[in-house]
Short mmCIF file of C-alpha atoms in Angstrom, two decimals:
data_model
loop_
_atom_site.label_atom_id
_atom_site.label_comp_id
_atom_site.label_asym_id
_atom_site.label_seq_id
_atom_site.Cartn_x
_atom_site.Cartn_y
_atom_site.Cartn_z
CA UNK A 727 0.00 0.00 0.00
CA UNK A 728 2.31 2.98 -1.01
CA UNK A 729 0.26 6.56 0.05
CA UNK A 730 1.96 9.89 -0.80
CA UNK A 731 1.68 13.12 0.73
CA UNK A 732 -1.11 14.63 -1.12
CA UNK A 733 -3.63 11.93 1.02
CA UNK A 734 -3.58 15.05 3.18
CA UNK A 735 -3.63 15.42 7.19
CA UNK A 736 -7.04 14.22 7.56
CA UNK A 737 -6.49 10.97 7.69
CA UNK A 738 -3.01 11.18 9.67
CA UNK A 739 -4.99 12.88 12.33
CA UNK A 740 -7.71 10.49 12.82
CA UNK A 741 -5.09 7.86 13.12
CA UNK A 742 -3.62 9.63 15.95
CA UNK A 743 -6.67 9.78 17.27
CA UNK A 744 -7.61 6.05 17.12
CA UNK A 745 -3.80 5.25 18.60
CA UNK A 746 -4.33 7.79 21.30
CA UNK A 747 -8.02 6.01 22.27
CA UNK A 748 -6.03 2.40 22.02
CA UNK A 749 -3.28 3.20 24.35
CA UNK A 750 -5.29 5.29 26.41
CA UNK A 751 -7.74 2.43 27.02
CA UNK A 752 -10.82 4.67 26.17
CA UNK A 753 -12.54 2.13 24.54
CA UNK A 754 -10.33 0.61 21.89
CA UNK A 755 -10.17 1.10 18.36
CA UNK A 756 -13.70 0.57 17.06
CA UNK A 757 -15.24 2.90 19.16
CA UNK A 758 -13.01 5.43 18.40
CA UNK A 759 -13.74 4.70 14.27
CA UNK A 760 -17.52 5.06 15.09
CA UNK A 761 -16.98 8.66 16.34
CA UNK A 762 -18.50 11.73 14.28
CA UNK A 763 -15.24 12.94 13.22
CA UNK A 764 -13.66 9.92 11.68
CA UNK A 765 -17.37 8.67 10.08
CA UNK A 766 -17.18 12.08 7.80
CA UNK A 767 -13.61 10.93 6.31
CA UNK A 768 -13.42 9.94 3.18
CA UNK A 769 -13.33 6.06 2.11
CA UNK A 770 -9.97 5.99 0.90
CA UNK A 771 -9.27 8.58 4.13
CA UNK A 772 -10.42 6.19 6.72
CA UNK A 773 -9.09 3.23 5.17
CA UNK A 774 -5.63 4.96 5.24
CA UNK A 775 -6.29 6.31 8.98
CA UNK A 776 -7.31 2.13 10.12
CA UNK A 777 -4.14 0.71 8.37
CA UNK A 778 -2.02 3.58 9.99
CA UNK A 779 -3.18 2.93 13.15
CA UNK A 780 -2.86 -1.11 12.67
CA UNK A 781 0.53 -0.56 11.79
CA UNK A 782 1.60 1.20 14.81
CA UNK A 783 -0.76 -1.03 16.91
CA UNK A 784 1.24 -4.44 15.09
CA UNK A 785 4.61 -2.94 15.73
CA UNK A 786 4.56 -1.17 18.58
CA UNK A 787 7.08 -2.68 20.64
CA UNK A 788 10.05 -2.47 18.34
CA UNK A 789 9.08 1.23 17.02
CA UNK A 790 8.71 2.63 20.80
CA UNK A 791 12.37 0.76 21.48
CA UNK A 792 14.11 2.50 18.25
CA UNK A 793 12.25 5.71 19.27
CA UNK A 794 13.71 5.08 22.95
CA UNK A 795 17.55 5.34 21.80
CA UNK A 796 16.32 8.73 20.09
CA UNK A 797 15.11 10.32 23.01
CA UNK A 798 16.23 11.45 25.93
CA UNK A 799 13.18 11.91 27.87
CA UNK A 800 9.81 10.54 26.84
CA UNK A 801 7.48 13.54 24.89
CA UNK A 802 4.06 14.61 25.36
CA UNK A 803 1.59 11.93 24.06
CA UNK A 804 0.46 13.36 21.14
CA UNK A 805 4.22 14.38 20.36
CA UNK A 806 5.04 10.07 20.90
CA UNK A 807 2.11 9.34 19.10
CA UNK A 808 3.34 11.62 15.83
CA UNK A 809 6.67 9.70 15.88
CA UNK A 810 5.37 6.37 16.31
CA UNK A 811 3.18 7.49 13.09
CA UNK A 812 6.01 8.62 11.01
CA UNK A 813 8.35 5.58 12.11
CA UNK A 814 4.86 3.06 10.95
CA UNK A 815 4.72 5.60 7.72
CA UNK A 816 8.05 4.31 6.55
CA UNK A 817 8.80 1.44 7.81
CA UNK A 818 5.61 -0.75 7.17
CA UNK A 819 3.14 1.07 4.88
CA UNK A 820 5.57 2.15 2.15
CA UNK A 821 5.19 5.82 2.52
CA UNK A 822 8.59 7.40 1.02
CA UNK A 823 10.45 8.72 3.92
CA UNK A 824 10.98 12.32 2.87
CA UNK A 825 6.62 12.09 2.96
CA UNK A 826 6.66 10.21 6.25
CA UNK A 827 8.42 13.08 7.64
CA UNK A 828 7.27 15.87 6.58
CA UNK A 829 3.59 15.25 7.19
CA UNK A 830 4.78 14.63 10.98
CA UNK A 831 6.10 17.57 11.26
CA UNK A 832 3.03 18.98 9.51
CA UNK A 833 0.87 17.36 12.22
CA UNK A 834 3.32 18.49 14.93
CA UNK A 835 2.88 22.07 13.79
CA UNK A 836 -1.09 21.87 13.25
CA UNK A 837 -1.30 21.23 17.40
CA UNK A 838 -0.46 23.96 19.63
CA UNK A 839 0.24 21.40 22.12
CA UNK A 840 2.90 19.94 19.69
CA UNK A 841 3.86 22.69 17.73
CA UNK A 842 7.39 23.45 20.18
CA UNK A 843 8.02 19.97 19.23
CA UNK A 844 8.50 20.06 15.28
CA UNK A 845 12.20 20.56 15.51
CA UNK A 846 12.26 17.21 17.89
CA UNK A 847 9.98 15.29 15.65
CA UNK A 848 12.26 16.06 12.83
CA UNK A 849 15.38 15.13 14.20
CA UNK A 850 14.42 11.45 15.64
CA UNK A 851 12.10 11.05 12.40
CA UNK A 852 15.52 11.79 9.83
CA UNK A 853 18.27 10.09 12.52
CA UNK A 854 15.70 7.30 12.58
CA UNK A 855 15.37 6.68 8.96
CA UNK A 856 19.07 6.53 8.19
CA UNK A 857 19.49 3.26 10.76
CA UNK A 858 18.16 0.09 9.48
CA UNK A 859 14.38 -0.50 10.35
CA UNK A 860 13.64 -1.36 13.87
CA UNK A 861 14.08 -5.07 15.13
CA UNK A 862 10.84 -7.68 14.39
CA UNK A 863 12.56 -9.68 17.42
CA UNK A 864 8.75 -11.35 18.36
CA UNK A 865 9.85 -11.35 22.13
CA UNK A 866 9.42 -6.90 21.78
CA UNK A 867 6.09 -7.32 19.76
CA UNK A 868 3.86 -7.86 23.14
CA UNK A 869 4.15 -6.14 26.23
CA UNK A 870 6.89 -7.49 28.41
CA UNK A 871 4.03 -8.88 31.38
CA UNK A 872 2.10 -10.64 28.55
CA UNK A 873 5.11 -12.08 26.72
CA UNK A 874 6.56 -13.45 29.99
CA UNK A 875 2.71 -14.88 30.93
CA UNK A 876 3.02 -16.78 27.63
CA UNK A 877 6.22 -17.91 27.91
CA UNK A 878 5.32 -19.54 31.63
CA UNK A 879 2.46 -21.19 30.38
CA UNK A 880 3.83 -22.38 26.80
CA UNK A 881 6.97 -22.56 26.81
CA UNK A 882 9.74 -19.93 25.08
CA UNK A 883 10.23 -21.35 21.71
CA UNK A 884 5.66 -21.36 21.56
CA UNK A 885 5.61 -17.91 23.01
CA UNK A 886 7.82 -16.62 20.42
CA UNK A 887 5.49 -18.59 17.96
CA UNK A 888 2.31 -16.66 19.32
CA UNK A 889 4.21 -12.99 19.54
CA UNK A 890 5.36 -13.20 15.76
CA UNK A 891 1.51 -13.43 14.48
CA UNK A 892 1.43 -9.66 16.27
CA UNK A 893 2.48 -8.43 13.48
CA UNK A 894 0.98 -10.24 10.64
CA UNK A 895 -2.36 -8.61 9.06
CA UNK A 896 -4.51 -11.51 9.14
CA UNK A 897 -7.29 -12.75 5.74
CA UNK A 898 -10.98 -12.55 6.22
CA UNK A 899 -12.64 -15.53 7.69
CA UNK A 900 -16.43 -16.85 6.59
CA UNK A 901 -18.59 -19.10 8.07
CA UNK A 902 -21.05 -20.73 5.37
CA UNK A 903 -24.88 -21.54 5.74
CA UNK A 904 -24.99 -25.08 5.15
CA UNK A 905 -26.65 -24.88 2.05
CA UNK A 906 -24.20 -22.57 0.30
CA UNK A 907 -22.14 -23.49 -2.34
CA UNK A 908 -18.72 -23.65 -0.53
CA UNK A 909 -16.56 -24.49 -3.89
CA UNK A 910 -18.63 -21.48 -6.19
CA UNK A 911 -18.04 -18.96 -3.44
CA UNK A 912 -14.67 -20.35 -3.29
CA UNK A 913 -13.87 -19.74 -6.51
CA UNK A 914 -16.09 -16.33 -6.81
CA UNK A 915 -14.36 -14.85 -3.45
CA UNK A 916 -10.46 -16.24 -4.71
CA UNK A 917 -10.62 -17.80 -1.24
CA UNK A 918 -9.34 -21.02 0.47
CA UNK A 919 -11.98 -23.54 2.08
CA UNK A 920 -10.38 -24.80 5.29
CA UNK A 921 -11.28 -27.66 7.22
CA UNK A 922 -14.67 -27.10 9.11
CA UNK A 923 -15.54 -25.68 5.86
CA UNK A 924 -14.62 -21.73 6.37
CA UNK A 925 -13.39 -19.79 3.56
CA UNK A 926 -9.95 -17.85 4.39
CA UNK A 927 -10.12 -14.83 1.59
CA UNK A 928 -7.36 -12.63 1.14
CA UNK A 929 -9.49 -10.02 -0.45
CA UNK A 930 -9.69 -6.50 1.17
CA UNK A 931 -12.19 -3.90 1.00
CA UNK A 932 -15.50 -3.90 2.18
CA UNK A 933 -17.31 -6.84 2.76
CA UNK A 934 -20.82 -5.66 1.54
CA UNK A 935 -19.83 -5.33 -1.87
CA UNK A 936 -18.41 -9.15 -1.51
CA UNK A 937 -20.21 -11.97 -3.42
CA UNK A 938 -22.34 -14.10 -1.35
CA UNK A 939 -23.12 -10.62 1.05
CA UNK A 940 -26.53 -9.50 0.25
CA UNK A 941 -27.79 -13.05 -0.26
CA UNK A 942 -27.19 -13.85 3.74
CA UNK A 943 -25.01 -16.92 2.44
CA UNK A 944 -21.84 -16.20 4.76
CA UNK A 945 -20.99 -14.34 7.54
CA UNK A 946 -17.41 -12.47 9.01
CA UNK A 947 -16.36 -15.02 11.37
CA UNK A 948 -12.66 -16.41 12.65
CA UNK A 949 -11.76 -20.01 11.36
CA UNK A 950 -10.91 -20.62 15.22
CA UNK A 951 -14.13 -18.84 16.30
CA UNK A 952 -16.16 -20.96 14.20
CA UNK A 953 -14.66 -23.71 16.06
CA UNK A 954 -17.16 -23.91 19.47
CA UNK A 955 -20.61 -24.04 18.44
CA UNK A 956 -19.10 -26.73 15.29
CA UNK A 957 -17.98 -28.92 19.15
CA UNK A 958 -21.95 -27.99 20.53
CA UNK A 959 -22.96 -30.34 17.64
CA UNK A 960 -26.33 -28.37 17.84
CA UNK A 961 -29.71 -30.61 15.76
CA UNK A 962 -32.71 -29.85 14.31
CA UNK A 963 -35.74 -28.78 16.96
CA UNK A 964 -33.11 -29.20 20.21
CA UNK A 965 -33.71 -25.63 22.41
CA UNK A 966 -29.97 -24.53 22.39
CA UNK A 967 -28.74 -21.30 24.44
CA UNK A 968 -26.09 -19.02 23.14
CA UNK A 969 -24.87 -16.92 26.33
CA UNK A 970 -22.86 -13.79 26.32
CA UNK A 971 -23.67 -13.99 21.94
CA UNK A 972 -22.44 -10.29 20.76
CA UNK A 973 -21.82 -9.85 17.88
CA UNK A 974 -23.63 -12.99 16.80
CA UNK A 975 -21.01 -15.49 14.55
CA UNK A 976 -22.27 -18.36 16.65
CA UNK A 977 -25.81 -17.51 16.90
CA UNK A 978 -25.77 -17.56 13.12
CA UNK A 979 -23.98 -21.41 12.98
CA UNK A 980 -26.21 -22.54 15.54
CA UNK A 981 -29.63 -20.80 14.14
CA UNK A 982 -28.37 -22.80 10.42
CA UNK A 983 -28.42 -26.43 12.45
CA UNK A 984 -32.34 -25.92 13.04
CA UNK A 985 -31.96 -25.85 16.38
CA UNK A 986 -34.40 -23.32 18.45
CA UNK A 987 -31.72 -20.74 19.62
CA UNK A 988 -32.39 -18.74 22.37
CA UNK A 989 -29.18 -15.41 22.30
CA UNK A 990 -28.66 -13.70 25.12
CA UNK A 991 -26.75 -11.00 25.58
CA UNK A 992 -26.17 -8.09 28.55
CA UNK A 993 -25.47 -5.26 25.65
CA UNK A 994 -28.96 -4.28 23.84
CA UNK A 995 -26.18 -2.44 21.44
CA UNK A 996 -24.48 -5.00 20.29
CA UNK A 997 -27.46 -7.37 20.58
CA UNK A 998 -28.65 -5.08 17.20
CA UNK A 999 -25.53 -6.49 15.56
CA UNK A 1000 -27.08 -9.63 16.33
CA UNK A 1001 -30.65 -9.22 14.95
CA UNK A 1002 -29.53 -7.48 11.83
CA UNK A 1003 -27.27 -10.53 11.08
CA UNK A 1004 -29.58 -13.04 11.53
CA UNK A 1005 -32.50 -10.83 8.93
CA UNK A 1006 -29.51 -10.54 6.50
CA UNK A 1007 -29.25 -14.35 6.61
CA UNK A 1008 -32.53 -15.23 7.05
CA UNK A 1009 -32.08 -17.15 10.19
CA UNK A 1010 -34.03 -16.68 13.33
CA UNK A 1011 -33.11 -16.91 17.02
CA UNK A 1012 -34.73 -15.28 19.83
CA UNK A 1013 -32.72 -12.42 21.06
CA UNK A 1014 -32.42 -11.36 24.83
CA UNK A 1015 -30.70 -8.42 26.42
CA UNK A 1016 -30.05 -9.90 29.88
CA UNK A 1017 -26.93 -10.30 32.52
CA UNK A 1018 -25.86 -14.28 31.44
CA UNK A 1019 -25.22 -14.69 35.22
CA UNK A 1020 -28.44 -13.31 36.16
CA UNK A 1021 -31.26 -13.73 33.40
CA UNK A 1022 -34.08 -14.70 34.89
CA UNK A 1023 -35.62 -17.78 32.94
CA UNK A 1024 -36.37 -20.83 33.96
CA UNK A 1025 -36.29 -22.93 31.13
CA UNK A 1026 -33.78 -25.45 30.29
CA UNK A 1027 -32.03 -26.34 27.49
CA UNK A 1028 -30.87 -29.05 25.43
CA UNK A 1029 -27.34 -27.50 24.92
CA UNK A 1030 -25.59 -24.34 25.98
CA UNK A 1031 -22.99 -22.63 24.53
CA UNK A 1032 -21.20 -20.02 26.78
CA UNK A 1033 -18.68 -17.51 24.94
CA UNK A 1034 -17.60 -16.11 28.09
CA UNK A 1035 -16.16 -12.31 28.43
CA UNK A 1036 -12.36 -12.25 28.43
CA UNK A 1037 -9.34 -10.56 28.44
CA UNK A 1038 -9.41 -11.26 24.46
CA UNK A 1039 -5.97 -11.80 24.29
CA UNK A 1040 -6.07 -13.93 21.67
CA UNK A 1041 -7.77 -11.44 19.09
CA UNK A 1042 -4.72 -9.39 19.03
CA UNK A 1043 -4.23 -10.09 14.74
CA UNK A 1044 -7.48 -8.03 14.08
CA UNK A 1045 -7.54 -6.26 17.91
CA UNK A 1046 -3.39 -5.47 18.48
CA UNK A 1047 -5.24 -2.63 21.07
CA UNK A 1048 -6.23 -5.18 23.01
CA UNK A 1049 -2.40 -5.99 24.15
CA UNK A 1050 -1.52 -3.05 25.18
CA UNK A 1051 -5.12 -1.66 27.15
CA UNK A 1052 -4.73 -5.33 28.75
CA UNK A 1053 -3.44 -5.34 32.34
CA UNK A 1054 -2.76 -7.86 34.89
CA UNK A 1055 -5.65 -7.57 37.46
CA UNK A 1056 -8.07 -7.91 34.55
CA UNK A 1057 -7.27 -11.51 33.92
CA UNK A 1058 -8.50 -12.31 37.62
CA UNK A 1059 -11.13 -10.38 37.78
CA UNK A 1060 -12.77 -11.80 34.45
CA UNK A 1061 -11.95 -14.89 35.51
CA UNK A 1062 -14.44 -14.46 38.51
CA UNK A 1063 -17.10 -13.41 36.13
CA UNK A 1064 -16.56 -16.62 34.02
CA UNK A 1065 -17.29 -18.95 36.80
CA UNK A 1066 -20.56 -17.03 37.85
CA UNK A 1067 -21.55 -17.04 34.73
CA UNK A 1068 -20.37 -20.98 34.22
CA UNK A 1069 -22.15 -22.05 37.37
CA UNK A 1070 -25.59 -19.67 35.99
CA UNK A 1071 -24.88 -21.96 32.50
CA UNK A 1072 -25.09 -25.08 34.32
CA UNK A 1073 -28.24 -24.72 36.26
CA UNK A 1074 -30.06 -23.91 32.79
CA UNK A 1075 -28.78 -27.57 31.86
CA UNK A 1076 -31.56 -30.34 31.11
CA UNK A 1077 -30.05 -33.40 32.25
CA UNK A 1078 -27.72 -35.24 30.11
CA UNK A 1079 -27.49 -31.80 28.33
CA UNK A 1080 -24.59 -29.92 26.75
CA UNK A 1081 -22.42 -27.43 27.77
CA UNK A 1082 -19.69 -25.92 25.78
CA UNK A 1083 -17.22 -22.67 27.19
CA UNK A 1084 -14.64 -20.83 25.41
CA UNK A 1085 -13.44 -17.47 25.52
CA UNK A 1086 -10.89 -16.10 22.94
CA UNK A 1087 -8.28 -15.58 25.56
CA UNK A 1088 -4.57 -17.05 25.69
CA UNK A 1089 -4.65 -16.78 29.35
CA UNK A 1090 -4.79 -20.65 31.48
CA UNK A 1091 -6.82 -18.71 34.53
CA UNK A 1092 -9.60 -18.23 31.40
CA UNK A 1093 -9.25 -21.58 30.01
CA UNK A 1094 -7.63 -24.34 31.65
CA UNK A 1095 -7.55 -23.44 35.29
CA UNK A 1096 -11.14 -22.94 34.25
CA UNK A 1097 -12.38 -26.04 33.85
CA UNK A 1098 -10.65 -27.67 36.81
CA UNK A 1099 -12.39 -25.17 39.14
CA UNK A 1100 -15.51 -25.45 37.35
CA UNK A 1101 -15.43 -29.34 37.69
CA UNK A 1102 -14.62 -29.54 41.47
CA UNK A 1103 -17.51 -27.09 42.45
CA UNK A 1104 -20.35 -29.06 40.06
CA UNK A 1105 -20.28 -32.84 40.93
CA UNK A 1106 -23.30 -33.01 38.34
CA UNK A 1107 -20.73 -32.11 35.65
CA UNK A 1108 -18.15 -34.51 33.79
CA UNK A 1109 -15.84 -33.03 31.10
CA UNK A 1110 -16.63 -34.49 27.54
CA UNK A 1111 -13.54 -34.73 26.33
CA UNK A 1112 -12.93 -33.11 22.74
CA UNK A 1113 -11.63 -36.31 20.21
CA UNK A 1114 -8.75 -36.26 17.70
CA UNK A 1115 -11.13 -37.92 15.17
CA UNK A 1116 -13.38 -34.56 15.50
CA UNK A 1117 -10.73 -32.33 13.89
CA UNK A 1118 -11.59 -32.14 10.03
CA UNK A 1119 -15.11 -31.64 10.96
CA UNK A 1120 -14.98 -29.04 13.65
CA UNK A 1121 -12.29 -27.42 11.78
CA UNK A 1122 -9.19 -27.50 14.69
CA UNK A 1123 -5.64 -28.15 13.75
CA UNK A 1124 -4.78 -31.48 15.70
CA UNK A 1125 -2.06 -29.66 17.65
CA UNK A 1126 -4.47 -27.79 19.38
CA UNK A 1127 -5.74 -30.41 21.18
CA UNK A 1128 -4.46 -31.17 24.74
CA UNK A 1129 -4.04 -34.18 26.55
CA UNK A 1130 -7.06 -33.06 28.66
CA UNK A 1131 -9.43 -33.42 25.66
CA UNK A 1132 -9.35 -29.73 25.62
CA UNK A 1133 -8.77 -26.88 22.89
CA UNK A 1134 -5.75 -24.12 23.28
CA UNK A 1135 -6.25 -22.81 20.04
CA UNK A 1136 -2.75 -21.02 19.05
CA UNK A 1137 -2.68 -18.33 16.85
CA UNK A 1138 -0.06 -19.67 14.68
CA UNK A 1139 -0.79 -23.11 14.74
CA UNK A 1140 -3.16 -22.03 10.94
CA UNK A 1141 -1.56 -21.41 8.32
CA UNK A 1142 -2.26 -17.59 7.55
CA UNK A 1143 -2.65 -17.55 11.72
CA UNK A 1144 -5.54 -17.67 13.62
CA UNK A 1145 -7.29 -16.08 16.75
CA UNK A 1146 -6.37 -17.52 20.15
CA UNK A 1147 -9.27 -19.99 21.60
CA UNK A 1148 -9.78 -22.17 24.53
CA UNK A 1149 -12.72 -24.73 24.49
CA UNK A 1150 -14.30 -27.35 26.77
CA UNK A 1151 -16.71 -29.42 26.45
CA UNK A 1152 -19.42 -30.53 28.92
CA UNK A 1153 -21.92 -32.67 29.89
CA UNK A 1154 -24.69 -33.06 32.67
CA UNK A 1155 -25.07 -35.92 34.28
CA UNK A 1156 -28.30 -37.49 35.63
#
């Protein structure tokens, strides 16, 4: 993607804007690209503001560390955010470096804030450019506390493994209806069919204008996403309960079994995601807005599948905010939340019935420790353990499947990557 100067501040500005919001943990990303001023962009202007901000987002670590042997004392934000820009700029979006500069100091000197800075952004921008491009050592691409969580749990050689997908952009992932035509979308979307039966397209662009959109044959969904409600194993007529469902990938797969789904969800917001999906596709589900842990219903259900809120570390290739807004105490205190919410899950069991939990977090207190807790407080619960022979339908790379007859879905254990997952199975006994 080579962009020259003439795309203008605009779009340089909003990217600063959606860096500052990442790294400032006021609401990520997204929400920032949903705000007033970055909606009235143009097109080609946001798309050039996102990939700005990815880039800096992907490579963080190893442009703040090349920026750290420029400085002598850490600038203003905005100031640190401008240099990060212009380091991105050149170094992984093919801007020319005579443009990457100058629009930095442009932006510098359209900030009163920033403006006594210009001389200092041009000077660590130029001294910058003539050394050889920052390090892509994978142990500086996550934040030291997460890198050293990953390696205790997996191992150094796996951790690197993990850390090196930071910086990779990752393909668009789609989850089929089961009547669609896998092999003529295939071929009409240039895109791989993996095992499970997503498509991995390497298309960009906007999705609506993608084959297959307006017809509600396929949905945006992450091969490793895909992979829970695939385990649930969901039939025709069973009453099946999606928990914690935003924005709705799995409500979709288990609506297309036949199964009665009932989605609940505690954000009416993002439950809209939800409903629109499922009219695109012509699916139907019936869609709460309720606390998981505390929805008062007393019906049972056949089979429950529990996406449980997490830390999301393992959504960094689409999300790289979510790495650095993460922080320590938040693993803990989600995981509290998860076993409420497990033990709520439970009691909505009919007997013999089916539970399946998974968050998209790398973290063992999310996944593995987990399960052990769950299974020593509910005697009328016994693991189902996940088989080997369930791979090429489920759509799981064998070596993500533990000893435990669990899934730690790795992100690089895909070819092309995929998003971090942990999955258990249940089921109640009686």
């Amino acid at each position: 993607m080579t962009h020259e100067l003439n795309d203008g501040l605009p779009a340089r500005e909003a990217a600063l804007t959606l860096i500052d919001a990442a790294l400032s943990r006021r609401g990520g990303i997204d929400e920032a690209a949903s705000a007033n001023g970055f909606r009235f962009l143009e097109p080609r202007e946001r798309a050039f503001a996102r990939a700005l901000a990815m880039a800096v987002l992907r490579h963080l670590g190893p442009i703040d560390r090349a920026l750290a042997a420029k400085l002598q004392k850490a600038p203003p934000d905005r100031v640190m955010h401008i240099l990060r820009l212009g380091a991105a700029q050149a170094f992984h979006l093919e801007v020319p470096a005579f443009a990457a500069v100058a629009t930095s100091v442009e932006l510098a000197g359209a900030n009163k804030a920033s403006r006594p800075f210009k001389g200092l952004v041009n000077a660590v921008l130029r001294g910058l450019l003539r050394d050889a491009p920052p390090s892509e050592d994978p142990t500086l691409l996550a934040p030291p506390w997460l890198y050293s969580r990953w390696t205790a749990a997996f191992g150094e050689a796996t951790a690197r493994q993990v850390a090196a997908e930071i910086a990779n952009e990752p393909a668009t992932d789609l989850s089929l209806k089961p009547s669609a035509d896998a092999t003529a979308l295939a071929e009409a979307l240039e895109a791989e069919i993996l095992d499970g039966g997503s498509l991995r397209v390497r298309r960009k662009g906007d999705v609506a204008g993608w084959p297959g959109f307006e017809d509600g044959t396929w949905w945006v969904q992450d091969a490793a996403a895909a992979v829970p409600a695939r385990l649930l194993d969901a039939k025709p007529g069973e009453a099946v309960l999606d928990l914690c469902a935003a924005p709705g990938g799995k409500t979709l797969q288990l609506a297309a079994t036949g199964a009665e789904v009932v989605a609940v969800d505690r954000s009416a917001a993002r439950l809209k995601r939800v409903s629109e999906n499922l009219a695109r596709t012509s699916l139907s589900a019936e869609v709460v807005a309720a606390d998981a842990a505390a929805w008062d219903d007393a019906r049972t259900f056949d089979a429950i599948l529990l996406d449980a809120p997490c830390s999301a570390t393992g959504t960094f290739r689409r999300h790289p905010d979510v790495l650095w807004a993460a922080r320590p105490g938040d693993v803990a205190s989600l995981a509290a939340v998860q076993a409420r919410i497990l033990d709520s899950a439970a009691g909505r069991l009919k007997p013999q019935g089916r539970l399946v939990y998974c968050v998209c977090s790398l973290e063992p207190e999310e996944g593995e420790a987990q399960v052990e807790a769950f299974l020593a407080r509910r005697p009328d619960m016994a693991l189902d353990p996940i088989a080997a022979d369930e791979a090429p339908a489920a759509g799981f790379p064998p070596a993500s499947l533990t000893a435990r007859g669990t899934l730690r879905l790795l992100p690089h254990q895909r070819d092309g990557g995929q998003d971090g997952f942990f999955a258990a199975r249940f089921r109640k006994k009686g």
